[in-house]
Short mmCIF file of C-alpha atoms and ligand atoms in Angstrom, two decimals:
data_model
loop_
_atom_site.label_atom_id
_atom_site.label_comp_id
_atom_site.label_asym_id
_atom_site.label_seq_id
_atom_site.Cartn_x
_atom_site.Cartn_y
_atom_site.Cartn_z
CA UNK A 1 0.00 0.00 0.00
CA UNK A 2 1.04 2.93 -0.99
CA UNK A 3 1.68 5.77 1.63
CA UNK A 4 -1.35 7.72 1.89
CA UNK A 5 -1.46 12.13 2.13
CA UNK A 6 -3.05 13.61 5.58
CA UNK A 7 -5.58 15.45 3.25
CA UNK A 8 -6.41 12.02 1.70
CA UNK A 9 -6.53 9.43 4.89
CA UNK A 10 -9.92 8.43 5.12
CA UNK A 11 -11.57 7.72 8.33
CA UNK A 12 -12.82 4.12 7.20
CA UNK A 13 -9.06 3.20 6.83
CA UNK A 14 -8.01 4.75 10.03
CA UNK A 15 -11.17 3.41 11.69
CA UNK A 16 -13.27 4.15 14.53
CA UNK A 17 -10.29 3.84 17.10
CA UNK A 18 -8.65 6.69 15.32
CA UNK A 19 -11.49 8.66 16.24
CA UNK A 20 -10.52 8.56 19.76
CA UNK A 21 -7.31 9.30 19.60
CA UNK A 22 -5.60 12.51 19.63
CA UNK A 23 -3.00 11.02 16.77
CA UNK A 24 -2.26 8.53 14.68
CA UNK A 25 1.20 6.83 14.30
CA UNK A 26 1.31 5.22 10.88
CA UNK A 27 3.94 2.88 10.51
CA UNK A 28 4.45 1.50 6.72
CA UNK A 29 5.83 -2.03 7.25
CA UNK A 30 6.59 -2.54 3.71
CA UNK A 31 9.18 -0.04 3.65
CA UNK A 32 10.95 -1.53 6.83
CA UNK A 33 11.17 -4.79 4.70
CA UNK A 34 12.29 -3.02 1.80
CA UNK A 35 15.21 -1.79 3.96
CA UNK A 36 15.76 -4.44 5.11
CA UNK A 37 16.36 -5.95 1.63
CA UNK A 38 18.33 -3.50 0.69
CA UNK A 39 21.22 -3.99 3.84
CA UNK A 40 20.69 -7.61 3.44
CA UNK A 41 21.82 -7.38 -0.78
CA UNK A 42 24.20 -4.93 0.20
CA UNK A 43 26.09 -7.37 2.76
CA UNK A 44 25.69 -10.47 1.20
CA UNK A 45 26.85 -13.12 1.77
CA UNK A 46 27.07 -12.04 4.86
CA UNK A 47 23.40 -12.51 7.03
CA UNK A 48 21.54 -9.84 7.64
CA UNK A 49 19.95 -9.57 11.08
CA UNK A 50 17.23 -7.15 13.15
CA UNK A 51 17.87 -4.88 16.24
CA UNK A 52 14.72 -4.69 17.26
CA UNK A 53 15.45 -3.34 20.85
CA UNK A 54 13.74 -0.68 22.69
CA UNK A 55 10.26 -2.48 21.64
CA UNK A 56 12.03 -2.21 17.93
CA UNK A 57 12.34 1.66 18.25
CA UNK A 58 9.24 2.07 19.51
CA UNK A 59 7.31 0.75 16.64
CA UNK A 60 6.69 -2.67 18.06
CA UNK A 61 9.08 -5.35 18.48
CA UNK A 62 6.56 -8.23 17.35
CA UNK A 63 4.99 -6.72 14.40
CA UNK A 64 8.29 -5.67 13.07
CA UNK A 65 10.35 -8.64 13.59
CA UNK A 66 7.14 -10.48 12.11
CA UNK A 67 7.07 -8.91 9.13
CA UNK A 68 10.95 -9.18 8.95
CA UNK A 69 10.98 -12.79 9.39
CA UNK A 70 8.53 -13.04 6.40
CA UNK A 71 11.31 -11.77 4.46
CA UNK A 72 13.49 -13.84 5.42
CA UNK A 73 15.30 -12.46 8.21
CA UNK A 74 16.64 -15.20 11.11
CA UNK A 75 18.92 -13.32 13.53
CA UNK A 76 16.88 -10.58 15.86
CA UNK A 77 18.93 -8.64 18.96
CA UNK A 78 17.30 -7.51 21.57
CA UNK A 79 18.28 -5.60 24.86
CA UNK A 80 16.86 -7.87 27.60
CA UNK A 81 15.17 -11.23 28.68
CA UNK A 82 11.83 -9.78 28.98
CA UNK A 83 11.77 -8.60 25.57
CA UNK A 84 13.51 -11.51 24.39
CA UNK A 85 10.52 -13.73 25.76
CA UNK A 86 8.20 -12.17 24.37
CA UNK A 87 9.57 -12.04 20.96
CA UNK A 88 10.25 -15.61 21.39
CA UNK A 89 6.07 -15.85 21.76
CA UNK A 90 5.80 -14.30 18.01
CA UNK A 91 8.75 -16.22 16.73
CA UNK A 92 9.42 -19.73 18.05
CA UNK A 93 11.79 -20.86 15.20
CA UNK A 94 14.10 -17.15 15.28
CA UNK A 95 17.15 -16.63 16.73
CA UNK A 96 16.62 -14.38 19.56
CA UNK A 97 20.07 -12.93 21.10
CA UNK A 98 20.36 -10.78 24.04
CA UNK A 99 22.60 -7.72 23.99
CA UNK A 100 22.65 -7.50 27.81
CA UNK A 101 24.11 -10.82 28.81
CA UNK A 102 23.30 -12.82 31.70
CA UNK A 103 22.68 -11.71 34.73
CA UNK A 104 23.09 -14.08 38.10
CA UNK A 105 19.52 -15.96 38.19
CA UNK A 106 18.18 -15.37 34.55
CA UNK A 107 20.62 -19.17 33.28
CA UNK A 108 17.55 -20.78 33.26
CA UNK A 109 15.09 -18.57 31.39
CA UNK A 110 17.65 -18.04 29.03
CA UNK A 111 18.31 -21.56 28.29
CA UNK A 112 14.38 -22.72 28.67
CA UNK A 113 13.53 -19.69 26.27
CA UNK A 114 16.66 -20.59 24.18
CA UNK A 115 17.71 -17.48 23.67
CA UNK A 116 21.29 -16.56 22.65
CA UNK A 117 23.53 -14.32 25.56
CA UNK A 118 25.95 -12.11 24.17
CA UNK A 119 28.58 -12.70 26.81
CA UNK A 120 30.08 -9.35 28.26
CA UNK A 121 32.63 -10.90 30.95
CA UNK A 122 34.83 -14.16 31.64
CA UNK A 123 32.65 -14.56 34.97
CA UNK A 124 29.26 -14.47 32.43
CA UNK A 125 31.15 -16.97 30.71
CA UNK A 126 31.76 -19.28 33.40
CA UNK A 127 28.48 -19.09 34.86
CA UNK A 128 27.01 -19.24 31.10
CA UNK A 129 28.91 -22.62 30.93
CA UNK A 130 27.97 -24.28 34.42
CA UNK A 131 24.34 -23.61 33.90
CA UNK A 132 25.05 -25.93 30.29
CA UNK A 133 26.77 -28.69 32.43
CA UNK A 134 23.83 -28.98 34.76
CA UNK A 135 21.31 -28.93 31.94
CA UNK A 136 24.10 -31.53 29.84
CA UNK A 137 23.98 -29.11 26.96
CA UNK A 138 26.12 -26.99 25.29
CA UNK A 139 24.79 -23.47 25.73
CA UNK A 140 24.67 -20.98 22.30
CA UNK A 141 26.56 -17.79 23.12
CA UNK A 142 27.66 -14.80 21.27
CA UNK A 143 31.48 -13.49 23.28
CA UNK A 144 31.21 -9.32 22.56
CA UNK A 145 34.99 -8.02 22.57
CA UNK A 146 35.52 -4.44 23.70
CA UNK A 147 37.66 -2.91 20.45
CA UNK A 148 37.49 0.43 22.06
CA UNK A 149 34.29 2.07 23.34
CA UNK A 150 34.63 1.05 27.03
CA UNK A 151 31.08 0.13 27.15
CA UNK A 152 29.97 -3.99 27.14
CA UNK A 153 32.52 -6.69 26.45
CA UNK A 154 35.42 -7.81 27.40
CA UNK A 155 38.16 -5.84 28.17
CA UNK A 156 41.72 -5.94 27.18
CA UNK A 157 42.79 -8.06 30.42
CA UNK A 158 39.80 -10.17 29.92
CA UNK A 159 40.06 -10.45 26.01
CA UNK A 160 44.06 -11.64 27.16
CA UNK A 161 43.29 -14.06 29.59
CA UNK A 162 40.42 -16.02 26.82
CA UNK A 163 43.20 -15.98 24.45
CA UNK A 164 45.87 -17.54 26.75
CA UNK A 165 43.37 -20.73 27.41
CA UNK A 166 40.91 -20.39 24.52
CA UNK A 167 39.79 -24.11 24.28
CA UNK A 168 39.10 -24.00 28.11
CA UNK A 169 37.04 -21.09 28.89
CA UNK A 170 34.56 -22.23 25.55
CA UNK A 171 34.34 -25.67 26.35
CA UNK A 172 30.96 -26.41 26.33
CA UNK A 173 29.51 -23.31 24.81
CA UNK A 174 27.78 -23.58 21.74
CA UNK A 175 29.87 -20.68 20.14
CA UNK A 176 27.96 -18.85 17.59
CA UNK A 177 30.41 -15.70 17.57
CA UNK A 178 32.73 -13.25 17.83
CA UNK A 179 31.15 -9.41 18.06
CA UNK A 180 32.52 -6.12 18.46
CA UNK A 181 30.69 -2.60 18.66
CA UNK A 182 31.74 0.91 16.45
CA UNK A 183 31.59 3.89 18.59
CA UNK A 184 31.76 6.41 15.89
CA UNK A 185 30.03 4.54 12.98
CA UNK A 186 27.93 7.47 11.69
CA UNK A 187 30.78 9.88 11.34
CA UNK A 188 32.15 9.60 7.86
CA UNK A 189 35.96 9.94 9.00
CA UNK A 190 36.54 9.48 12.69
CA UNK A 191 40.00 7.15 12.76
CA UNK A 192 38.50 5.74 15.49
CA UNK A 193 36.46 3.27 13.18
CA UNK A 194 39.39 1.94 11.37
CA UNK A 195 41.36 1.52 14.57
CA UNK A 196 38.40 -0.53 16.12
CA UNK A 197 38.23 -2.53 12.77
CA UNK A 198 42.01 -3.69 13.27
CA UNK A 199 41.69 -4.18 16.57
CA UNK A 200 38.64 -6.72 16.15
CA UNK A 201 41.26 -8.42 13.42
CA UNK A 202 43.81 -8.37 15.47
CA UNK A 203 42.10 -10.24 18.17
CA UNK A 204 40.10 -12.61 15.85
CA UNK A 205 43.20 -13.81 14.64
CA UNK A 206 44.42 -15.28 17.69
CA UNK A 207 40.94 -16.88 18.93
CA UNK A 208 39.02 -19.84 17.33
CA UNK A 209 36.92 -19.31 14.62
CA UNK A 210 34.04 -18.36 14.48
CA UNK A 211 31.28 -16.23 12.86
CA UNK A 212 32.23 -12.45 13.26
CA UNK A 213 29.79 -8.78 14.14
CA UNK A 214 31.37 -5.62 14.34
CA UNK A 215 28.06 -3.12 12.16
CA UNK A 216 25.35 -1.53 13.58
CA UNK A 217 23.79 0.64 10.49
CA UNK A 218 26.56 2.88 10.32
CA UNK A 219 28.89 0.64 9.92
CA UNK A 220 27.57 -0.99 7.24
CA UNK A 221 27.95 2.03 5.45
CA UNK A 222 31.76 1.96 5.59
CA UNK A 223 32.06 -0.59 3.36
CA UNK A 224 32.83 -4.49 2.66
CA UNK A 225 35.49 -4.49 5.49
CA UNK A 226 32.86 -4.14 7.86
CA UNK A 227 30.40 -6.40 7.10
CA UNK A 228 32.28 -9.93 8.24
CA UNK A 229 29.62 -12.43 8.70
CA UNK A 230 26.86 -11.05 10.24
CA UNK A 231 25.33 -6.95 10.65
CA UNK A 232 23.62 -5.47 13.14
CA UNK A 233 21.16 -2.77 11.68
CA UNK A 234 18.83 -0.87 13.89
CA UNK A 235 18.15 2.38 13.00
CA UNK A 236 18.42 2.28 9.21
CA UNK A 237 15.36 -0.57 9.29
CA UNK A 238 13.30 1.93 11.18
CA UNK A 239 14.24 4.91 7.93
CA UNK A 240 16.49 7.64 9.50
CA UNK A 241 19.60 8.50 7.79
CA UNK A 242 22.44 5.58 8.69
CA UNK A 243 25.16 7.41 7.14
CA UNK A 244 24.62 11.32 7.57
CA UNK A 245 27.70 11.98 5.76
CA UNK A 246 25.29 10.96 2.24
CA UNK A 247 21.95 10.72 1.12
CA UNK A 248 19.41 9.11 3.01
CA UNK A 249 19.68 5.46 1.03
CA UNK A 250 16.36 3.80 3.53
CA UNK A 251 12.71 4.70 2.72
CA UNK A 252 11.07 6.33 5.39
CA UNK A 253 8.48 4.49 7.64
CA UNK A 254 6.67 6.00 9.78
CA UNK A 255 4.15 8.85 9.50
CA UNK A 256 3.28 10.82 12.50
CA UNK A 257 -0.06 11.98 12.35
CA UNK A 258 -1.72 14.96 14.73
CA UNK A 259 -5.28 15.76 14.70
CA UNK A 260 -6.38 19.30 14.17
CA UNK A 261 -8.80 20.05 17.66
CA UNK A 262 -9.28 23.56 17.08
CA UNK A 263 -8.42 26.86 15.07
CA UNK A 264 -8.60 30.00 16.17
CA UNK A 265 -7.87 33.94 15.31
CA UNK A 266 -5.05 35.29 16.97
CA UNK A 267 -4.97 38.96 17.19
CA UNK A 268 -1.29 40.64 16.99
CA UNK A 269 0.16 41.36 20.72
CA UNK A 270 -1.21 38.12 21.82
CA UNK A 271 0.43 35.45 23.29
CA UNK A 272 -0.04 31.80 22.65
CA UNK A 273 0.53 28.60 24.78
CA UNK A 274 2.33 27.91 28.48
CA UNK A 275 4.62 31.29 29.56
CA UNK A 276 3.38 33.47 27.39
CA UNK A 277 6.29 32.84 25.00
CA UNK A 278 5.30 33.50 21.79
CA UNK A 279 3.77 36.43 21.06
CA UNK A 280 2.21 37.19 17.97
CA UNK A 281 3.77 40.00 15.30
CA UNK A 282 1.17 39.74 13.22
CA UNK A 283 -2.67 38.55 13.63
CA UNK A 284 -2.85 34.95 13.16
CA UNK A 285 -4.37 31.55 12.90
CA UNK A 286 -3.11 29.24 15.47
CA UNK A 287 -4.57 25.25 15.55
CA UNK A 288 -4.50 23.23 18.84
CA UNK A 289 -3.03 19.43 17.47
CA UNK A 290 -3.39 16.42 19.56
CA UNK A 291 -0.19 15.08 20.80
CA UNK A 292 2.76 16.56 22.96
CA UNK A 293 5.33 15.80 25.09
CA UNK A 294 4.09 12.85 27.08
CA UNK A 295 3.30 11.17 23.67
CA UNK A 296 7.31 11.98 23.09
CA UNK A 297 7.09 15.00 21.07
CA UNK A 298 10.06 16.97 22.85
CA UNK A 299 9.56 19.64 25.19
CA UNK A 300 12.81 21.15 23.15
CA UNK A 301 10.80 21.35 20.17
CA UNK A 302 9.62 24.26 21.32
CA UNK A 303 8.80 27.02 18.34
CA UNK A 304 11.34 25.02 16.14
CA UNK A 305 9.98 23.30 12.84
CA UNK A 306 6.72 22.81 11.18
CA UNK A 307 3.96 20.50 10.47
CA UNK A 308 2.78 19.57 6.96
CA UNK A 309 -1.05 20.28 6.33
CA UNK A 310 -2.40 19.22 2.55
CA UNK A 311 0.97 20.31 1.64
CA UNK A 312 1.23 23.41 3.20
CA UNK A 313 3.55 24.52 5.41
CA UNK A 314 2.60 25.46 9.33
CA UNK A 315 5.53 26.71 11.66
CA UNK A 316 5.16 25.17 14.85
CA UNK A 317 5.04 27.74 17.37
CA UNK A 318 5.05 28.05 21.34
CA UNK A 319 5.78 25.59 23.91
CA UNK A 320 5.20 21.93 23.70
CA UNK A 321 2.22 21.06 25.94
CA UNK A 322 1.57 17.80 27.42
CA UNK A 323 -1.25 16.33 25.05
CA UNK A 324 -1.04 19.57 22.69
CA UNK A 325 1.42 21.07 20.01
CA UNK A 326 0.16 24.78 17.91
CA UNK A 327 1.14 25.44 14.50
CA UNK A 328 0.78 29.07 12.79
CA UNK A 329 -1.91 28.28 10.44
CA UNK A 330 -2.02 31.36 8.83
CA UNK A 331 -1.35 30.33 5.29
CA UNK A 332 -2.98 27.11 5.47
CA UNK A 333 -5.76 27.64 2.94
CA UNK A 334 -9.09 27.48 5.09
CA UNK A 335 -11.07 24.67 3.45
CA UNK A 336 -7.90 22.34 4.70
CA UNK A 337 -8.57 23.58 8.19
CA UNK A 338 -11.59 21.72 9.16
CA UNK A 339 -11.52 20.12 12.88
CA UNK A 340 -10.90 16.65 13.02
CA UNK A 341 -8.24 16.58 10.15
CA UNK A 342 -4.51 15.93 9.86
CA UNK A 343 -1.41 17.73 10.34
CA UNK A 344 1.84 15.56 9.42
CA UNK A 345 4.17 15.77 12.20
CA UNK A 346 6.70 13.32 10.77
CA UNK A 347 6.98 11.46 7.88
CA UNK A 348 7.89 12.51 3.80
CA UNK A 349 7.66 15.96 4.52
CA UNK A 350 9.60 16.42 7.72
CA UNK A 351 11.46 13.16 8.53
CA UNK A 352 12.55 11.66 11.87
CA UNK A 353 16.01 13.36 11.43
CA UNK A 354 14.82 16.73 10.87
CA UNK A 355 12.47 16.26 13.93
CA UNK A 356 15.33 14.97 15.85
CA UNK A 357 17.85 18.46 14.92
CA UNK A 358 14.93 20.85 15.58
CA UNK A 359 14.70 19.31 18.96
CA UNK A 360 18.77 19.06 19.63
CA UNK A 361 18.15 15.37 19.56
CA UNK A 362 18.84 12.05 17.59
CA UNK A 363 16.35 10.61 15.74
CA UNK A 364 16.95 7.07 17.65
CA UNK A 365 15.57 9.16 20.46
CA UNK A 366 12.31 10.46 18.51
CA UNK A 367 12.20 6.96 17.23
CA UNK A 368 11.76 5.21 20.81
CA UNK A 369 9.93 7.40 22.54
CA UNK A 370 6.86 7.19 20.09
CA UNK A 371 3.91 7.62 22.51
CA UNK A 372 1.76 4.75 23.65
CA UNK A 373 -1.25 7.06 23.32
CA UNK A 374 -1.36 7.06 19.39
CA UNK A 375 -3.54 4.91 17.22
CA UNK A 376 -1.17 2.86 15.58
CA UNK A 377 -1.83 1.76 12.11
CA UNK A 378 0.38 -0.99 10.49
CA UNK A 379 0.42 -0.56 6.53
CA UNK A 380 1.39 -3.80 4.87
CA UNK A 381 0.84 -6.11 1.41
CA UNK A 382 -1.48 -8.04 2.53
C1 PLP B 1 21.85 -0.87 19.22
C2 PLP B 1 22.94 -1.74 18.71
C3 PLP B 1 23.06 -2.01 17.35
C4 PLP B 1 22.22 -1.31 16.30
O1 PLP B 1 22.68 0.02 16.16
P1 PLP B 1 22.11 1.00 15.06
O2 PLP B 1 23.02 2.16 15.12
O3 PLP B 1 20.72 1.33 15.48
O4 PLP B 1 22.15 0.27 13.77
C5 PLP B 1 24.01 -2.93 16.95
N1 PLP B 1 24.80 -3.53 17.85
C6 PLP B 1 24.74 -3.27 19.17
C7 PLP B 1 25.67 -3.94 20.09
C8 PLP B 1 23.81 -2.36 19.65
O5 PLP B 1 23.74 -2.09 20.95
#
């Protein structure tokens, strides 16, 4: 399905829960498969998997992975075990890996849920492989390797210590690989991306083999010598620009959606919204749209952008409110005005990055913090 204008959504698609809502988050799940594709022909033959963390930036872990494993995808990270269960509900066949390890107590649910630990520490390890004795099986786990961002993994001590007794400290794990993590992927020429990428050679060469990770969407973007045997993409799935230093190459997916409430006459002098802080040069037309900051529109955002209306352009002006954001409507022709219709917030017109740098954030922030108020509408072939 083709994504549809605000001026030409039609309430029967929408349907009556739309009505009810103050927004509508539509999320086009044809174009997350489509970039999907894309990264996946790109990097072949290396696989392809999903980070669908954060409740797959905020546009629903289960749905998304779904429709990625329709594709064709197999490999989905996520951050924890809870989410990892319940993607393991949609997806009993997947493999479901778990960026945040194992903490003391969780062995079992892991192994029951058989889900995959990336392994952050020799004592993880240990643990990892005791819990596989006592079930007599040898336990899946992907061993991350700190190349430099002094986040997750092993350190350099640690990373030394596996390599002095490899055979040992994996004996009995099911490995399934080696991964690393860029810290400065989306900058186009930060050395520290090359030094990472020798580092992670340097210590593959001296451990067993295995299958190899180092991308997250960035990455991928810096070429073949990234790509090893398996990617990571996250954000570029989800449409924002992986690679700021080009063109965006991922079709955008979502559409953010605010309904207009009311429109009023603003006479010049005035004020509009919270403090008093925007006061009017000019007489205006201000509309009241349904959705602020606790649905994740940023407080920040203040007076900084605009929303989309039938194609016209309306400034957004004032402070953010809680379930409200204005727009200067002034030369939005009237007819377009009519209560109950739709301003674009995000999507085609004003995309998750531009949203992001009017609000001096990232769009993996905009991204996740989606509200849970809006009517969520999944587009898709079928
Ligand atoms: C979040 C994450 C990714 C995905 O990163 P994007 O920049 O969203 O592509 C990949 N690998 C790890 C370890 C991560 O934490």
């Amino acid at each position: 399905m083709a994504l549809i204008l605000p001026d030409a959504l039609d309430a029967a698609l929408l349907g009556p829960e739309a009505a009810r809502v103050g927004a509508v988050l539509v999320i086009d799940l044809e174009a997350l498969v489509a970039n999907w594709r894309a990264i996946a022909a790109r990097v072949a033959p290396a696989e392809c998997a999903a980070v669908v963390k954060a409740d797959g930036y905020g546009l629903g872990a289960v749905p998304v992975a779904t429709a990625l494993w329709r594709a064709g995808a197999r490999s989905f990270f996520v951050a924890d075990i809870e989410a990892g269960v319940r993607l393991r509900e949609a997806l009993p066949e997947a493999r479901i890996i778990v960026l945040h390890g194992t903490p003391a107590g969780t062995e079992k649910e892991l192994a029951t849920e058989r889900l995959v630990p990336v392994i952050n520490t020799l004592g993880e390890l240990e643990r990892w492989r005791a819990t596989g004795r006592q079930r007599d099986q040898a336990l899946p786990a992907f061993l991350h390797l700190d190349t430099g961002m002094n986040r997750l993994g092993m350190d350099g001590g640690e990373t030394e210590r596996l390599i002095a007794d490899a055979p040992r400290h994996l004996d009995g794990i099911a490995l399934q690989g080696w991964m690393s993590h860029l810290a400065c992927a989306d900058h186009p020429d930060n050395p520290m991306t090359g030094d990472q990428l020798r580092r992670f050679r340097f210590l593959l060469a001296r451990l067993p083999k295995a299958p190899a990770s180092l991308a997250n969407s960035g990455g991928i973007f810096h070429g073949a010598d990234y790509h090893f045997d398996l990617v990571r993409p996250g954000i570029a799935l989800y449409g924002p620009n992986p690679a700021p230093w080009m063109a965006n190459p991922m079709r955008p997916v979502i559409r953010l959606l605010g309904r207009i409430l009311q429109v009023r006459d603003v006479p010049a002098g005035a004020s509009v919204g919270y403090d008093a802080t925007h006061r009017l040069a000019a007489p205006a037309k201000v509309a009241a749209l349904g959705l602020g900051y606790a649905d994740g529109y940023p407080w920040s955002g203040a007076g900084k952008g605009h929303v989309m209306i039938g194609g016209h352009r309306a400034p957004i002006i004032a402070r953010i409110s809680m379930d409200l954001v204005t727009a200067d409507v002034s030369d939005v022709p009237e007819p377009l005005l009519g209560i109950g219709g739709w301003a674009e917030v995000i999507g085609p017109s004003r995309d998750v990055d531009q949203a992001a740098a009017d609000a001096q954030t990232i769009g993996y922030e905009i991204l996740t913090r989606l509200g849970r108020r809006y009517h969520r509408l999944y587009l898709d072939k079928d």
